[in-house]
Amino acid sequence: MNGIDTFRELKPNKLTQRLLTYIGDAFTLFTQSTEFENVLKKKKNENQHSKAFCVFMTNHCKAKYNFQGENAQWGSHTIDIGVYKGAVLIFVIEAKLLPTPKGTKQHPRFEYEYVYGKGSGIQRFKEGKHGVDNEDIPFSDCGVIAFVKENEFDFWHKKVNQWVLDAEWETSEQLQILKMDDIAAFLSAHLREDDSKVRLHHFWVKV
């Protein structure tokens, strides 16, 4: 059994596992919430979807966890959502839209941004630019949220796993299905450039 397979059998620590369960349970209520309706009333871009999710989760948690937007990461990098337990950053989440917006002529974006390329999701965790606490210590477990605006979950699951292969990564880094009904949940495992390991918990919701 190779290192990635062994790593994928490990469980997150109890605090992270409780948080992941909490996110999964609450996520099903997100698109029916007043936070979703009000925050996204005018703009429906990636930042506003992340903001709506942070406001919803922080209100829903009743001070159990605090979801904050734009948390500092390694160097000058920031990640879309940082989750705090009290004053301690315990988890970070990168947010993406599916499909990826086209961007502008000066700043184009590419369909495979969820996985690799400039502004990418998974690749930045592999590079170590994302996935650290406020002292730059790497987390073993991190999150990725996709706000799905078109097509079904299985369509994007196949697309994302093809992009993993297009990036010439290991097949073991493809997303494994945990759940695919009202919301979708997946798990993927990756080696960082420094040979440490990171497991990504993916949550997808139709918006």
Coordinates of N, CA and C in Angstrom, one line a residue, residues 13-20 23 64-67 71 81-93 132-134 139-143:
N13 N -8.5 14.7 13.0 CA -8.7 14.7 14.5 C -10.1 15.0 14.9
K14 N -10.4 14.8 16.1 CA -11.8 14.8 16.6 C -12.5 16.2 16.4
L15 N -11.7 17.3 16.6 CA -12.2 18.6 16.4 C -12.5 18.9 15.0
T16 N -11.6 18.5 14.1 CA -11.9 18.7 12.6 C -13.0 17.8 12.2
Q17 N -13.1 16.6 12.7 CA -14.2 15.7 12.3 C -15.5 16.3 12.7
R18 N -15.6 16.8 13.9 CA -16.9 17.4 14.3 C -17.2 18.6 13.5
L19 N -16.2 19.4 13.1 CA -16.5 20.6 12.2 C -17.0 20.1 10.8
L20 N -16.4 19.1 10.3 CA -16.8 18.6 9.0 C -18.2 18.1 9.0
I23 N -20.5 21.1 9.1 CA -20.6 21.8 7.8 C -21.5 20.9 6.9
K64 N -20.5 28.6 18.1 CA -19.7 27.4 18.2 C -18.4 27.5 17.4
Y65 N -18.6 28.0 16.2 CA -17.5 28.3 15.3 C -17.7 29.7 14.7
N66 N -16.6 30.3 14.2 CA -16.7 31.6 13.5 C -16.1 31.5 12.1
F67 N -16.9 31.7 11.1 CA -16.4 31.6 9.7 C -16.1 33.0 9.2
N71 N -8.9 34.9 4.8 CA -7.9 34.6 5.9 C -6.5 34.6 5.3
I81 N -12.0 31.3 3.1 CA -12.7 31.2 4.4 C -11.7 30.6 5.4
G82 N -11.7 31.2 6.6 CA -11.0 30.6 7.7 C -12.0 30.3 8.8
V83 N -11.9 29.2 9.4 CA -12.9 28.8 10.5 C -12.1 28.8 11.8
Y84 N -12.7 29.6 12.8 CA -12.1 29.7 14.1 C -12.9 29.1 15.2
K85 N -12.2 28.5 16.1 CA -12.8 28.0 17.4 C -12.2 28.9 18.4
G86 N -13.1 29.8 18.9 CA -12.5 30.8 19.8 C -11.6 31.7 19.0
A87 N -10.3 31.9 19.5 CA -9.4 32.7 18.8 C -8.4 31.9 17.9
V88 N -8.7 30.6 17.8 CA -7.7 29.7 17.1 C -8.3 29.3 15.7
L89 N -7.5 29.5 14.7 CA -7.8 29.1 13.3 C -7.7 27.5 13.3
I90 N -8.8 26.8 13.0 CA -8.7 25.4 13.0 C -8.9 24.7 11.6
F91 N -9.3 25.6 10.6 CA -9.6 25.0 9.3 C -9.7 26.1 8.3
V92 N -9.3 25.8 7.1 CA -9.4 26.8 6.0 C -10.1 26.1 4.8
I93 N -10.8 27.0 4.0 CA -11.6 26.5 2.9 C -11.4 27.4 1.7
V132 N -2.6 26.5 5.7 CA -1.7 26.6 7.0 C -2.5 27.4 8.0
D133 N -2.1 27.3 9.3 CA -2.7 28.1 10.3 C -2.1 29.4 10.4
N134 N -2.4 30.2 11.4 CA -1.9 31.6 11.5 C -0.5 31.7 11.9
F139 N -2.0 22.4 7.9 CA -3.1 21.6 8.3 C -3.0 20.2 7.6
S140 N -3.4 19.2 8.3 CA -3.6 17.9 7.6 C -4.8 17.8 6.8
D141 N -5.9 18.6 7.2 CA -7.2 18.5 6.5 C -7.6 20.0 6.2
C142 N -8.1 20.2 5.0 CA -8.6 21.5 4.6 C -9.8 21.2 3.7
G143 N -10.5 22.3 3.3 CA -11.8 22.2 2.6 C -11.8 23.0 1.3

